[in-house]
mmCIF file with all atom_site columns, C-alpha atoms in Angstrom:
data_model
loop_
_atom_site.group_PDB
_atom_site.id
_atom_site.type_symbol
_atom_site.label_atom_id
_atom_site.label_alt_id
_atom_site.label_comp_id
_atom_site.label_asym_id
_atom_site.label_entity_id
_atom_site.label_seq_id
_atom_site.pdbx_PDB_ins_code
_atom_site.Cartn_x
_atom_site.Cartn_y
_atom_site.Cartn_z
_atom_site.occupancy
_atom_site.B_iso_or_equiv
_atom_site.pdbx_formal_charge
_atom_site.auth_seq_id
_atom_site.auth_comp_id
_atom_site.auth_asym_id
_atom_site.auth_atom_id
_atom_site.pdbx_PDB_model_num
ATOM 1   C CA . ALA Z 1 1   ? -9.814  -52.040 43.659 1.00 75.00 ? 1   ALA Z CA 1
ATOM 2   C CA . GLN Z 1 2   ? -9.652  -53.065 40.065 1.00 81.00 ? 2   GLN Z CA 1
ATOM 3   C CA . SER Z 1 3   ? -7.091  -51.608 37.799 1.00 89.00 ? 3   SER Z CA 1
ATOM 4   C CA . VAL Z 1 4   ? -5.995  -51.998 34.380 1.00 94.00 ? 4   VAL Z CA 1
ATOM 5   C CA . ALA Z 1 5   ? -2.918  -51.425 32.231 1.00 95.00 ? 5   ALA Z CA 1
ATOM 6   C CA . GLN Z 1 6   ? -2.010  -51.062 28.897 1.00 96.00 ? 6   GLN Z CA 1
ATOM 7   C CA . PRO Z 1 7   ? 2.064   -50.863 28.911 1.00 96.00 ? 7   PRO Z CA 1
ATOM 8   C CA . GLU Z 1 8   ? 2.718   -49.437 25.590 1.00 96.00 ? 8   GLU Z CA 1
ATOM 9   C CA . ASP Z 1 9   ? 1.617   -46.091 24.710 1.00 95.00 ? 9   ASP Z CA 1
ATOM 10  C CA . GLN Z 1 10  ? 2.080   -46.307 20.916 1.00 96.00 ? 10  GLN Z CA 1
ATOM 11  C CA . VAL Z 1 11  ? 2.178   -49.689 18.631 1.00 98.00 ? 11  VAL Z CA 1
ATOM 12  C CA . ASN Z 1 12  ? 3.422   -49.592 15.177 1.00 98.00 ? 12  ASN Z CA 1
ATOM 13  C CA . VAL Z 1 13  ? 2.900   -52.196 12.469 1.00 98.00 ? 13  VAL Z CA 1
ATOM 14  C CA . ALA Z 1 14  ? 3.210   -52.298 8.915  1.00 98.00 ? 14  ALA Z CA 1
ATOM 15  C CA . GLU Z 1 15  ? 0.208   -53.458 6.765  1.00 97.00 ? 15  GLU Z CA 1
ATOM 16  C CA . GLY Z 1 16  ? -0.162  -56.730 6.314  1.00 97.00 ? 16  GLY Z CA 1
ATOM 17  C CA . ASN Z 1 17  ? 1.612   -57.808 9.461  1.00 97.00 ? 17  ASN Z CA 1
ATOM 18  C CA . PRO Z 1 18  ? 0.119   -59.241 12.554 1.00 97.00 ? 18  PRO Z CA 1
ATOM 19  C CA . LEU Z 1 19  ? -0.480  -56.804 15.446 1.00 97.00 ? 19  LEU Z CA 1
ATOM 20  C CA . THR Z 1 20  ? -0.764  -57.319 19.181 1.00 98.00 ? 20  THR Z CA 1
ATOM 21  C CA . VAL Z 1 21  ? -1.924  -54.476 21.867 1.00 98.00 ? 21  VAL Z CA 1
ATOM 22  C CA . LYS Z 1 22  ? -1.054  -55.424 25.578 1.00 98.00 ? 22  LYS Z CA 1
ATOM 23  C CA . CYS Z 1 23  ? -3.594  -55.256 28.417 1.00 98.00 ? 23  CYS Z CA 1
ATOM 24  C CA . THR Z 1 24  ? -3.223  -56.772 31.816 1.00 97.00 ? 24  THR Z CA 1
ATOM 25  C CA . TYR Z 1 25  ? -5.307  -56.386 34.806 1.00 95.00 ? 25  TYR Z CA 1
ATOM 26  C CA . SER Z 1 26  ? -6.062  -56.621 38.430 1.00 92.00 ? 26  SER Z CA 1
ATOM 27  C CA . VAL Z 1 27  ? -9.426  -57.686 39.920 1.00 87.00 ? 27  VAL Z CA 1
ATOM 28  C CA . SER Z 1 28  ? -10.399 -59.470 43.103 1.00 83.00 ? 28  SER Z CA 1
ATOM 29  C CA . GLY Z 1 29  ? -12.902 -61.965 41.750 1.00 82.00 ? 29  GLY Z CA 1
ATOM 30  C CA . ASN Z 1 30  ? -13.790 -63.075 38.315 1.00 85.00 ? 30  ASN Z CA 1
ATOM 31  C CA . PRO Z 1 31  ? -12.974 -60.465 35.497 1.00 88.00 ? 31  PRO Z CA 1
ATOM 32  C CA . TYR Z 1 32  ? -15.141 -59.140 32.798 1.00 90.00 ? 32  TYR Z CA 1
ATOM 33  C CA . LEU Z 1 33  ? -12.756 -58.246 30.374 1.00 93.00 ? 33  LEU Z CA 1
ATOM 34  C CA . PHE Z 1 34  ? -13.366 -55.770 27.239 1.00 94.00 ? 34  PHE Z CA 1
ATOM 35  C CA . TRP Z 1 35  ? -11.788 -54.047 24.243 1.00 96.00 ? 35  TRP Z CA 1
ATOM 36  C CA . TYR Z 1 36  ? -12.946 -50.833 23.033 1.00 96.00 ? 36  TYR Z CA 1
ATOM 37  C CA . VAL Z 1 37  ? -11.553 -48.502 19.899 1.00 96.00 ? 37  VAL Z CA 1
ATOM 38  C CA . GLN Z 1 38  ? -12.090 -44.926 19.293 1.00 94.00 ? 38  GLN Z CA 1
ATOM 39  C CA . TYR Z 1 39  ? -11.489 -43.193 16.319 1.00 91.00 ? 39  TYR Z CA 1
ATOM 40  C CA . PRO Z 1 40  ? -10.874 -38.986 15.932 1.00 85.00 ? 40  PRO Z CA 1
ATOM 41  C CA . ASN Z 1 41  ? -13.359 -36.810 17.670 1.00 81.00 ? 41  ASN Z CA 1
ATOM 42  C CA . ARG Z 1 42  ? -15.705 -40.040 18.606 1.00 84.00 ? 42  ARG Z CA 1
ATOM 43  C CA . GLY Z 1 43  ? -17.023 -41.976 20.865 1.00 86.00 ? 43  GLY Z CA 1
ATOM 44  C CA . LEU Z 1 44  ? -15.414 -45.508 21.860 1.00 91.00 ? 44  LEU Z CA 1
ATOM 45  C CA . GLN Z 1 45  ? -17.039 -48.360 19.792 1.00 92.00 ? 45  GLN Z CA 1
ATOM 46  C CA . PHE Z 1 46  ? -17.070 -51.863 21.434 1.00 92.00 ? 46  PHE Z CA 1
ATOM 47  C CA . LEU Z 1 47  ? -14.611 -54.710 19.651 1.00 95.00 ? 47  LEU Z CA 1
ATOM 48  C CA . LEU Z 1 48  ? -15.279 -57.899 21.772 1.00 94.00 ? 48  LEU Z CA 1
ATOM 49  C CA . LYS Z 1 49  ? -15.693 -59.546 25.368 1.00 92.00 ? 49  LYS Z CA 1
ATOM 50  C CA . TYR Z 1 50  ? -14.434 -61.942 27.330 1.00 92.00 ? 50  TYR Z CA 1
ATOM 51  C CA . ILE Z 1 51  ? -16.769 -63.074 30.349 1.00 88.00 ? 51  ILE Z CA 1
ATOM 52  C CA . THR Z 1 52  ? -16.398 -66.778 30.495 1.00 86.00 ? 52  THR Z CA 1
ATOM 53  C CA . GLY Z 1 53  ? -15.662 -69.842 28.658 1.00 87.00 ? 53  GLY Z CA 1
ATOM 54  C CA . ASP Z 1 54  ? -13.125 -70.178 25.722 1.00 90.00 ? 54  ASP Z CA 1
ATOM 55  C CA . ASN Z 1 55  ? -9.899  -68.454 26.342 1.00 93.00 ? 55  ASN Z CA 1
ATOM 56  C CA . LEU Z 1 56  ? -10.039 -66.929 22.553 1.00 95.00 ? 56  LEU Z CA 1
ATOM 57  C CA . VAL Z 1 57  ? -12.795 -64.314 21.914 1.00 95.00 ? 57  VAL Z CA 1
ATOM 58  C CA . LYS Z 1 58  ? -13.106 -63.193 18.655 1.00 95.00 ? 58  LYS Z CA 1
ATOM 59  C CA . GLY Z 1 59  ? -14.661 -59.750 17.931 1.00 93.00 ? 59  GLY Z CA 1
ATOM 60  C CA . SER Z 1 60  ? -15.613 -57.398 15.506 1.00 90.00 ? 60  SER Z CA 1
ATOM 61  C CA . TYR Z 1 61  ? -13.183 -56.252 12.115 1.00 92.00 ? 61  TYR Z CA 1
ATOM 62  C CA . GLY Z 1 62  ? -11.059 -59.560 12.651 1.00 95.00 ? 62  GLY Z CA 1
ATOM 63  C CA . PHE Z 1 63  ? -9.858  -58.468 15.937 1.00 97.00 ? 63  PHE Z CA 1
ATOM 64  C CA . GLU Z 1 64  ? -9.617  -61.117 18.639 1.00 97.00 ? 64  GLU Z CA 1
ATOM 65  C CA . ALA Z 1 65  ? -8.237  -61.323 22.207 1.00 97.00 ? 65  ALA Z CA 1
ATOM 66  C CA . GLU Z 1 66  ? -6.696  -64.109 24.242 1.00 96.00 ? 66  GLU Z CA 1
ATOM 67  C CA . PHE Z 1 67  ? -7.726  -64.438 28.110 1.00 96.00 ? 67  PHE Z CA 1
ATOM 68  C CA . ASN Z 1 68  ? -4.555  -65.388 30.072 1.00 96.00 ? 68  ASN Z CA 1
ATOM 69  C CA . LYS Z 1 69  ? -5.987  -66.548 33.433 1.00 93.00 ? 69  LYS Z CA 1
ATOM 70  C CA . SER Z 1 70  ? -2.367  -67.324 35.064 1.00 94.00 ? 70  SER Z CA 1
ATOM 71  C CA . GLN Z 1 71  ? -0.567  -63.911 33.726 1.00 95.00 ? 71  GLN Z CA 1
ATOM 72  C CA . THR Z 1 72  ? -4.056  -62.082 34.429 1.00 95.00 ? 72  THR Z CA 1
ATOM 73  C CA . SER Z 1 73  ? -3.662  -60.584 30.599 1.00 97.00 ? 73  SER Z CA 1
ATOM 74  C CA . PHE Z 1 74  ? -6.175  -59.852 28.070 1.00 97.00 ? 74  PHE Z CA 1
ATOM 75  C CA . HIS Z 1 75  ? -4.243  -58.912 24.940 1.00 98.00 ? 75  HIS Z CA 1
ATOM 76  C CA . LEU Z 1 76  ? -5.513  -57.519 21.513 1.00 98.00 ? 76  LEU Z CA 1
ATOM 77  C CA . LYS Z 1 77  ? -4.633  -59.483 18.112 1.00 98.00 ? 77  LYS Z CA 1
ATOM 78  C CA . LYS Z 1 78  ? -5.390  -59.211 14.439 1.00 97.00 ? 78  LYS Z CA 1
ATOM 79  C CA . PRO Z 1 79  ? -3.574  -61.227 11.867 1.00 96.00 ? 79  PRO Z CA 1
ATOM 80  C CA . SER Z 1 80  ? -3.195  -58.997 9.545  1.00 97.00 ? 80  SER Z CA 1
ATOM 81  C CA . ALA Z 1 81  ? -2.891  -55.204 10.195 1.00 97.00 ? 81  ALA Z CA 1
ATOM 82  C CA . LEU Z 1 82  ? -5.132  -52.649 8.179  1.00 97.00 ? 82  LEU Z CA 1
ATOM 83  C CA . VAL Z 1 83  ? -4.308  -48.894 7.820  1.00 96.00 ? 83  VAL Z CA 1
ATOM 84  C CA . SER Z 1 84  ? -7.954  -48.617 8.691  1.00 95.00 ? 84  SER Z CA 1
ATOM 85  C CA . ASP Z 1 85  ? -7.067  -50.213 12.016 1.00 96.00 ? 85  ASP Z CA 1
ATOM 86  C CA . SER Z 1 86  ? -4.995  -47.079 13.176 1.00 96.00 ? 86  SER Z CA 1
ATOM 87  C CA . ALA Z 1 87  ? -6.792  -45.804 16.153 1.00 96.00 ? 87  ALA Z CA 1
ATOM 88  C CA . LEU Z 1 88  ? -6.841  -45.653 19.896 1.00 96.00 ? 88  LEU Z CA 1
ATOM 89  C CA . TYR Z 1 89  ? -7.596  -48.990 21.368 1.00 97.00 ? 89  TYR Z CA 1
ATOM 90  C CA . PHE Z 1 90  ? -8.767  -49.327 25.426 1.00 96.00 ? 90  PHE Z CA 1
ATOM 91  C CA . CYS Z 1 91  ? -8.770  -52.170 27.315 1.00 96.00 ? 91  CYS Z CA 1
ATOM 92  C CA . ALA Z 1 92  ? -11.656 -51.935 30.246 1.00 94.00 ? 92  ALA Z CA 1
ATOM 93  C CA . VAL Z 1 93  ? -12.252 -54.468 33.486 1.00 91.00 ? 93  VAL Z CA 1
ATOM 94  C CA . ARG Z 1 94  ? -15.382 -54.914 35.855 1.00 85.00 ? 94  ARG Z CA 1
ATOM 95  C CA . GLU Z 1 95  ? -15.711 -57.412 38.262 1.00 75.00 ? 95  GLU Z CA 1
ATOM 96  C CA . GLY Z 1 96  ? -17.902 -60.118 37.558 1.00 68.00 ? 96  GLY Z CA 1
ATOM 97  C CA . GLY Z 1 97  ? -20.999 -60.303 39.467 1.00 62.00 ? 97  GLY Z CA 1
ATOM 98  C CA . GLN Z 1 98  ? -20.684 -56.979 40.514 1.00 61.00 ? 98  GLN Z CA 1
ATOM 99  C CA . ALA Z 1 99  ? -23.467 -55.631 38.577 1.00 57.00 ? 99  ALA Z CA 1
ATOM 100 C CA . GLY Z 1 100 ? -23.423 -52.436 40.368 1.00 55.00 ? 100 GLY Z CA 1
ATOM 101 C CA . THR Z 1 101 ? -19.635 -51.340 39.604 1.00 68.00 ? 101 THR Z CA 1
ATOM 102 C CA . ALA Z 1 102 ? -18.768 -49.563 36.262 1.00 78.00 ? 102 ALA Z CA 1
ATOM 103 C CA . LEU Z 1 103 ? -16.405 -50.267 33.597 1.00 85.00 ? 103 LEU Z CA 1
ATOM 104 C CA . ILE Z 1 104 ? -12.561 -49.385 34.667 1.00 89.00 ? 104 ILE Z CA 1
ATOM 105 C CA . PHE Z 1 105 ? -10.244 -48.485 31.874 1.00 92.00 ? 105 PHE Z CA 1
ATOM 106 C CA . GLY Z 1 106 ? -6.623  -48.408 30.919 1.00 94.00 ? 106 GLY Z CA 1
ATOM 107 C CA . LYS Z 1 107 ? -4.975  -45.452 29.716 1.00 94.00 ? 107 LYS Z CA 1
ATOM 108 C CA . GLY Z 1 108 ? -5.358  -46.506 26.022 1.00 95.00 ? 108 GLY Z CA 1
ATOM 109 C CA . THR Z 1 109 ? -2.749  -47.422 23.461 1.00 96.00 ? 109 THR Z CA 1
ATOM 110 C CA . THR Z 1 110 ? -2.359  -46.003 20.096 1.00 96.00 ? 110 THR Z CA 1
ATOM 111 C CA . LEU Z 1 111 ? -2.235  -48.351 17.351 1.00 97.00 ? 111 LEU Z CA 1
ATOM 112 C CA . SER Z 1 112 ? -0.045  -46.972 14.041 1.00 97.00 ? 112 SER Z CA 1
ATOM 113 C CA . VAL Z 1 113 ? -0.522  -48.877 10.854 1.00 97.00 ? 113 VAL Z CA 1
ATOM 114 C CA . SER Z 1 114 ? 1.597   -48.168 8.160  1.00 96.00 ? 114 SER Z CA 1
ATOM 115 C CA . SER Z 1 115 ? 1.277   -48.652 4.587  1.00 94.00 ? 115 SER Z CA 1
ATOM 116 C CA . ASP V 2 1   ? -33.050 -42.762 16.122 1.00 53.00 ? 1   ASP V CA 1
ATOM 117 C CA . ALA V 2 2   ? -32.094 -44.616 19.366 1.00 61.00 ? 2   ALA V CA 1
ATOM 118 C CA . GLY V 2 3   ? -29.117 -44.318 20.616 1.00 91.00 ? 3   GLY V CA 1
ATOM 119 C CA . ILE V 2 4   ? -27.099 -41.983 22.732 1.00 94.00 ? 4   ILE V CA 1
ATOM 120 C CA . THR V 2 5   ? -26.613 -38.427 22.539 1.00 95.00 ? 5   THR V CA 1
ATOM 121 C CA . GLN V 2 6   ? -24.414 -35.346 24.076 1.00 96.00 ? 6   GLN V CA 1
ATOM 122 C CA . SER V 2 7   ? -24.837 -31.631 24.181 1.00 96.00 ? 7   SER V CA 1
ATOM 123 C CA . PRO V 2 8   ? -23.279 -29.833 23.322 1.00 97.00 ? 8   PRO V CA 1
ATOM 124 C CA . ARG V 2 9   ? -20.480 -31.197 21.334 1.00 95.00 ? 9   ARG V CA 1
ATOM 125 C CA . TYR V 2 10  ? -18.178 -28.489 22.208 1.00 97.00 ? 10  TYR V CA 1
ATOM 126 C CA . LYS V 2 11  ? -18.446 -25.914 25.009 1.00 97.00 ? 11  LYS V CA 1
ATOM 127 C CA . ILE V 2 12  ? -16.016 -22.952 25.930 1.00 98.00 ? 12  ILE V CA 1
ATOM 128 C CA . THR V 2 13  ? -16.463 -21.509 28.991 1.00 97.00 ? 13  THR V CA 1
ATOM 129 C CA . GLU V 2 14  ? -14.540 -19.163 31.700 1.00 97.00 ? 14  GLU V CA 1
ATOM 130 C CA . THR V 2 15  ? -13.255 -20.344 35.562 1.00 98.00 ? 15  THR V CA 1
ATOM 131 C CA . GLY V 2 16  ? -15.437 -20.108 37.790 1.00 97.00 ? 16  GLY V CA 1
ATOM 132 C CA . ARG V 2 17  ? -19.453 -20.404 35.443 1.00 97.00 ? 17  ARG V CA 1
ATOM 133 C CA . GLN V 2 18  ? -21.041 -22.786 36.222 1.00 97.00 ? 18  GLN V CA 1
ATOM 134 C CA . VAL V 2 19  ? -21.968 -25.347 33.045 1.00 98.00 ? 19  VAL V CA 1
ATOM 135 C CA . THR V 2 20  ? -24.012 -28.346 32.571 1.00 98.00 ? 20  THR V CA 1
ATOM 136 C CA . LEU V 2 21  ? -23.390 -31.107 30.020 1.00 98.00 ? 21  LEU V CA 1
ATOM 137 C CA . MET V 2 22  ? -26.214 -32.931 28.609 1.00 98.00 ? 22  MET V CA 1
ATOM 138 C CA . CYS V 2 23  ? -26.727 -36.808 28.214 1.00 97.00 ? 23  CYS V CA 1
ATOM 139 C CA . HIS V 2 24  ? -29.883 -38.224 26.618 1.00 97.00 ? 24  HIS V CA 1
ATOM 140 C CA . GLN V 2 25  ? -29.914 -41.976 26.192 1.00 96.00 ? 25  GLN V CA 1
ATOM 141 C CA . THR V 2 26  ? -33.670 -43.638 24.050 1.00 94.00 ? 26  THR V CA 1
ATOM 142 C CA . TRP V 2 27  ? -32.654 -47.396 25.472 1.00 90.00 ? 27  TRP V CA 1
ATOM 143 C CA . SER V 2 28  ? -34.250 -47.217 28.719 1.00 89.00 ? 28  SER V CA 1
ATOM 144 C CA . HIS V 2 29  ? -30.690 -48.536 29.767 1.00 92.00 ? 29  HIS V CA 1
ATOM 145 C CA . SER V 2 30  ? -30.902 -48.365 34.043 1.00 91.00 ? 30  SER V CA 1
ATOM 146 C CA . TYR V 2 31  ? -27.058 -47.503 34.018 1.00 92.00 ? 31  TYR V CA 1
ATOM 147 C CA . MET V 2 32  ? -25.398 -44.226 33.215 1.00 94.00 ? 32  MET V CA 1
ATOM 148 C CA . PHE V 2 33  ? -21.867 -43.076 33.561 1.00 95.00 ? 33  PHE V CA 1
ATOM 149 C CA . TRP V 2 34  ? -19.833 -40.134 32.887 1.00 97.00 ? 34  TRP V CA 1
ATOM 150 C CA . TYR V 2 35  ? -15.841 -40.677 31.872 1.00 96.00 ? 35  TYR V CA 1
ATOM 151 C CA . ARG V 2 36  ? -13.230 -37.588 31.298 1.00 97.00 ? 36  ARG V CA 1
ATOM 152 C CA . GLN V 2 37  ? -10.820 -38.515 28.608 1.00 95.00 ? 37  GLN V CA 1
ATOM 153 C CA . ASP V 2 38  ? -7.242  -36.606 29.334 1.00 93.00 ? 38  ASP V CA 1
ATOM 154 C CA . LEU V 2 39  ? -3.930  -37.631 27.446 1.00 86.00 ? 39  LEU V CA 1
ATOM 155 C CA . GLY V 2 40  ? -2.235  -39.752 29.674 1.00 83.00 ? 40  GLY V CA 1
ATOM 156 C CA . HIS V 2 41  ? -5.047  -40.801 31.746 1.00 86.00 ? 41  HIS V CA 1
ATOM 157 C CA . GLY V 2 42  ? -7.145  -42.623 29.277 1.00 88.00 ? 42  GLY V CA 1
ATOM 158 C CA . LEU V 2 43  ? -10.582 -42.810 30.770 1.00 92.00 ? 43  LEU V CA 1
ATOM 159 C CA . ARG V 2 44  ? -11.460 -41.858 34.919 1.00 93.00 ? 44  ARG V CA 1
ATOM 160 C CA . LEU V 2 45  ? -14.689 -42.432 35.845 1.00 93.00 ? 45  LEU V CA 1
ATOM 161 C CA . ILE V 2 46  ? -16.430 -39.441 37.443 1.00 96.00 ? 46  ILE V CA 1
ATOM 162 C CA . TYR V 2 47  ? -19.910 -40.820 38.433 1.00 95.00 ? 47  TYR V CA 1
ATOM 163 C CA . TYR V 2 48  ? -22.790 -43.388 37.527 1.00 93.00 ? 48  TYR V CA 1
ATOM 164 C CA . SER V 2 49  ? -25.727 -44.012 38.133 1.00 93.00 ? 49  SER V CA 1
ATOM 165 C CA . ALA V 2 50  ? -27.773 -47.633 38.357 1.00 90.00 ? 50  ALA V CA 1
ATOM 166 C CA . ALA V 2 51  ? -31.438 -45.751 38.048 1.00 91.00 ? 51  ALA V CA 1
ATOM 167 C CA . ALA V 2 52  ? -33.202 -43.108 38.589 1.00 92.00 ? 52  ALA V CA 1
ATOM 168 C CA . ASP V 2 53  ? -32.834 -41.156 41.481 1.00 92.00 ? 53  ASP V CA 1
ATOM 169 C CA . ILE V 2 54  ? -29.612 -43.456 42.256 1.00 92.00 ? 54  ILE V CA 1
ATOM 170 C CA . THR V 2 55  ? -25.990 -42.018 41.684 1.00 94.00 ? 55  THR V CA 1
ATOM 171 C CA . ASP V 2 56  ? -22.728 -42.806 42.825 1.00 92.00 ? 56  ASP V CA 1
ATOM 172 C CA . LYS V 2 57  ? -19.171 -41.655 42.913 1.00 93.00 ? 57  LYS V CA 1
ATOM 173 C CA . GLY V 2 58  ? -16.315 -42.399 40.707 1.00 91.00 ? 58  GLY V CA 1
ATOM 174 C CA . GLU V 2 59  ? -12.813 -42.176 40.508 1.00 90.00 ? 59  GLU V CA 1
ATOM 175 C CA . VAL V 2 60  ? -12.742 -38.396 40.060 1.00 95.00 ? 60  VAL V CA 1
ATOM 176 C CA . PRO V 2 61  ? -16.107 -36.638 41.533 1.00 97.00 ? 61  PRO V CA 1
ATOM 177 C CA . ASP V 2 62  ? -14.991 -33.242 43.101 1.00 97.00 ? 62  ASP V CA 1
ATOM 178 C CA . GLY V 2 63  ? -16.208 -30.552 41.400 1.00 97.00 ? 63  GLY V CA 1
ATOM 179 C CA . TYR V 2 64  ? -19.009 -32.157 39.448 1.00 98.00 ? 64  TYR V CA 1
ATOM 180 C CA . VAL V 2 65  ? -23.003 -32.502 40.403 1.00 97.00 ? 65  VAL V CA 1
ATOM 181 C CA . VAL V 2 66  ? -24.971 -34.920 38.967 1.00 97.00 ? 66  VAL V CA 1
ATOM 182 C CA . SER V 2 67  ? -28.691 -36.423 38.834 1.00 96.00 ? 67  SER V CA 1
ATOM 183 C CA . ARG V 2 68  ? -31.041 -38.271 37.429 1.00 96.00 ? 68  ARG V CA 1
ATOM 184 C CA . SER V 2 69  ? -34.699 -37.649 38.121 1.00 95.00 ? 69  SER V CA 1
ATOM 185 C CA . LYS V 2 70  ? -35.917 -39.338 35.009 1.00 94.00 ? 70  LYS V CA 1
ATOM 186 C CA . THR V 2 71  ? -33.855 -42.835 33.328 1.00 95.00 ? 71  THR V CA 1
ATOM 187 C CA . GLU V 2 72  ? -33.438 -41.398 29.879 1.00 96.00 ? 72  GLU V CA 1
ATOM 188 C CA . ASN V 2 73  ? -31.125 -38.094 31.173 1.00 97.00 ? 73  ASN V CA 1
ATOM 189 C CA . PHE V 2 74  ? -28.103 -37.782 33.292 1.00 98.00 ? 74  PHE V CA 1
ATOM 190 C CA . PRO V 2 75  ? -26.675 -34.672 32.805 1.00 98.00 ? 75  PRO V CA 1
ATOM 191 C CA . LEU V 2 76  ? -23.164 -33.659 34.697 1.00 98.00 ? 76  LEU V CA 1
ATOM 192 C CA . THR V 2 77  ? -22.454 -30.141 36.065 1.00 98.00 ? 77  THR V CA 1
ATOM 193 C CA . LEU V 2 78  ? -19.615 -28.212 36.926 1.00 97.00 ? 78  LEU V CA 1
ATOM 194 C CA . GLU V 2 79  ? -20.725 -26.339 39.558 1.00 95.00 ? 79  GLU V CA 1
ATOM 195 C CA . SER V 2 80  ? -17.259 -23.768 39.436 1.00 97.00 ? 80  SER V CA 1
ATOM 196 C CA . ALA V 2 81  ? -15.127 -24.585 36.323 1.00 97.00 ? 81  ALA V CA 1
ATOM 197 C CA . THR V 2 82  ? -11.826 -24.750 36.678 1.00 97.00 ? 82  THR V CA 1
ATOM 198 C CA . ARG V 2 83  ? -9.067  -24.803 34.344 1.00 97.00 ? 83  ARG V CA 1
ATOM 199 C CA . SER V 2 84  ? -8.092  -28.622 35.122 1.00 97.00 ? 84  SER V CA 1
ATOM 200 C CA . GLN V 2 85  ? -11.626 -29.546 34.019 1.00 98.00 ? 85  GLN V CA 1
ATOM 201 C CA . THR V 2 86  ? -10.485 -29.350 30.339 1.00 98.00 ? 86  THR V CA 1
ATOM 202 C CA . SER V 2 87  ? -11.272 -32.391 28.711 1.00 97.00 ? 87  SER V CA 1
ATOM 203 C CA . VAL V 2 88  ? -13.720 -34.884 26.727 1.00 96.00 ? 88  VAL V CA 1
ATOM 204 C CA . TYR V 2 89  ? -16.196 -35.837 28.394 1.00 97.00 ? 89  TYR V CA 1
ATOM 205 C CA . PHE V 2 90  ? -18.099 -39.054 27.656 1.00 96.00 ? 90  PHE V CA 1
ATOM 206 C CA . CYS V 2 91  ? -21.373 -40.069 28.719 1.00 96.00 ? 91  CYS V CA 1
ATOM 207 C CA . ALA V 2 92  ? -22.244 -44.223 28.429 1.00 94.00 ? 92  ALA V CA 1
ATOM 208 C CA . SER V 2 93  ? -25.152 -46.433 29.111 1.00 93.00 ? 93  SER V CA 1
ATOM 209 C CA . TRP V 2 94  ? -25.427 -50.210 29.858 1.00 89.00 ? 94  TRP V CA 1
ATOM 210 C CA . ASP V 2 95  ? -28.102 -52.186 30.646 1.00 85.00 ? 95  ASP V CA 1
ATOM 211 C CA . GLY V 2 96  ? -26.386 -54.413 32.605 1.00 77.00 ? 96  GLY V CA 1
ATOM 212 C CA . GLY V 2 97  ? -25.671 -57.505 29.608 1.00 75.00 ? 97  GLY V CA 1
ATOM 213 C CA . SER V 2 98  ? -24.635 -56.145 26.534 1.00 73.00 ? 98  SER V CA 1
ATOM 214 C CA . PRO V 2 99  ? -21.555 -53.467 26.366 1.00 82.00 ? 99  PRO V CA 1
ATOM 215 C CA . LEU V 2 100 ? -21.650 -50.160 26.986 1.00 86.00 ? 100 LEU V CA 1
ATOM 216 C CA . HIS V 2 101 ? -22.493 -47.149 24.576 1.00 90.00 ? 101 HIS V CA 1
ATOM 217 C CA . PHE V 2 102 ? -20.965 -43.971 24.069 1.00 92.00 ? 102 PHE V CA 1
ATOM 218 C CA . GLY V 2 103 ? -21.890 -40.996 22.868 1.00 93.00 ? 103 GLY V CA 1
ATOM 219 C CA . ASN V 2 104 ? -19.821 -38.876 20.625 1.00 92.00 ? 104 ASN V CA 1
ATOM 220 C CA . GLY V 2 105 ? -18.308 -36.819 23.536 1.00 94.00 ? 105 GLY V CA 1
ATOM 221 C CA . THR V 2 106 ? -18.138 -33.414 24.688 1.00 96.00 ? 106 THR V CA 1
ATOM 222 C CA . ARG V 2 107 ? -15.037 -31.212 23.961 1.00 96.00 ? 107 ARG V CA 1
ATOM 223 C CA . LEU V 2 108 ? -15.029 -28.595 27.171 1.00 98.00 ? 108 LEU V CA 1
ATOM 224 C CA . THR V 2 109 ? -12.622 -25.546 27.446 1.00 98.00 ? 109 THR V CA 1
ATOM 225 C CA . VAL V 2 110 ? -12.166 -23.815 30.267 1.00 98.00 ? 110 VAL V CA 1
ATOM 226 C CA . THR V 2 111 ? -10.641 -20.720 30.304 1.00 97.00 ? 111 THR V CA 1
#
């Protein structure tokens, strides 16, 4: 069965500093990996995805994520955090080639960026 | 405007009552999903549908019923609401290629 782990409930970082939100996954086949962001009282918004190809994926709002197959990780990163990046972040996985399966989400990590 | 809409945004109901949460999408996406979001659990899949008249259980289906008679609608029914079903419910749609698109959620309180 596929699963996602986000080991940190909360990440605190000062504005201007780099940020990392961690994610590890487990699937039996090739992973399709995603990051979503949720602002208060809103649905989830897509940030970026990894399907295949370059291990460093760039997405919206200056975020990027690095796929590491040997460590089964897909950490979200940003070189310089903004206060407006404060939100709830979800990592999700789907097994590649299995079109009938749904995304499985992690429990979420709250990112707090202080000014 | 094209998109995915959920109604109502907020709902308060009593234990034992039946309640239906609505989800409508205008993209004609084949796949639709229902998730519930709870503190400490993230998003958990309740049911999903690959096409009209095709539905399947997710991780936490007990106490819920879904139907998909039309591609654009995917209602979620709580047949006899319980306090443990107090949650925020999200509907999502997907065309099999692009990322999932989410509605803004329904906050359900069962008293």
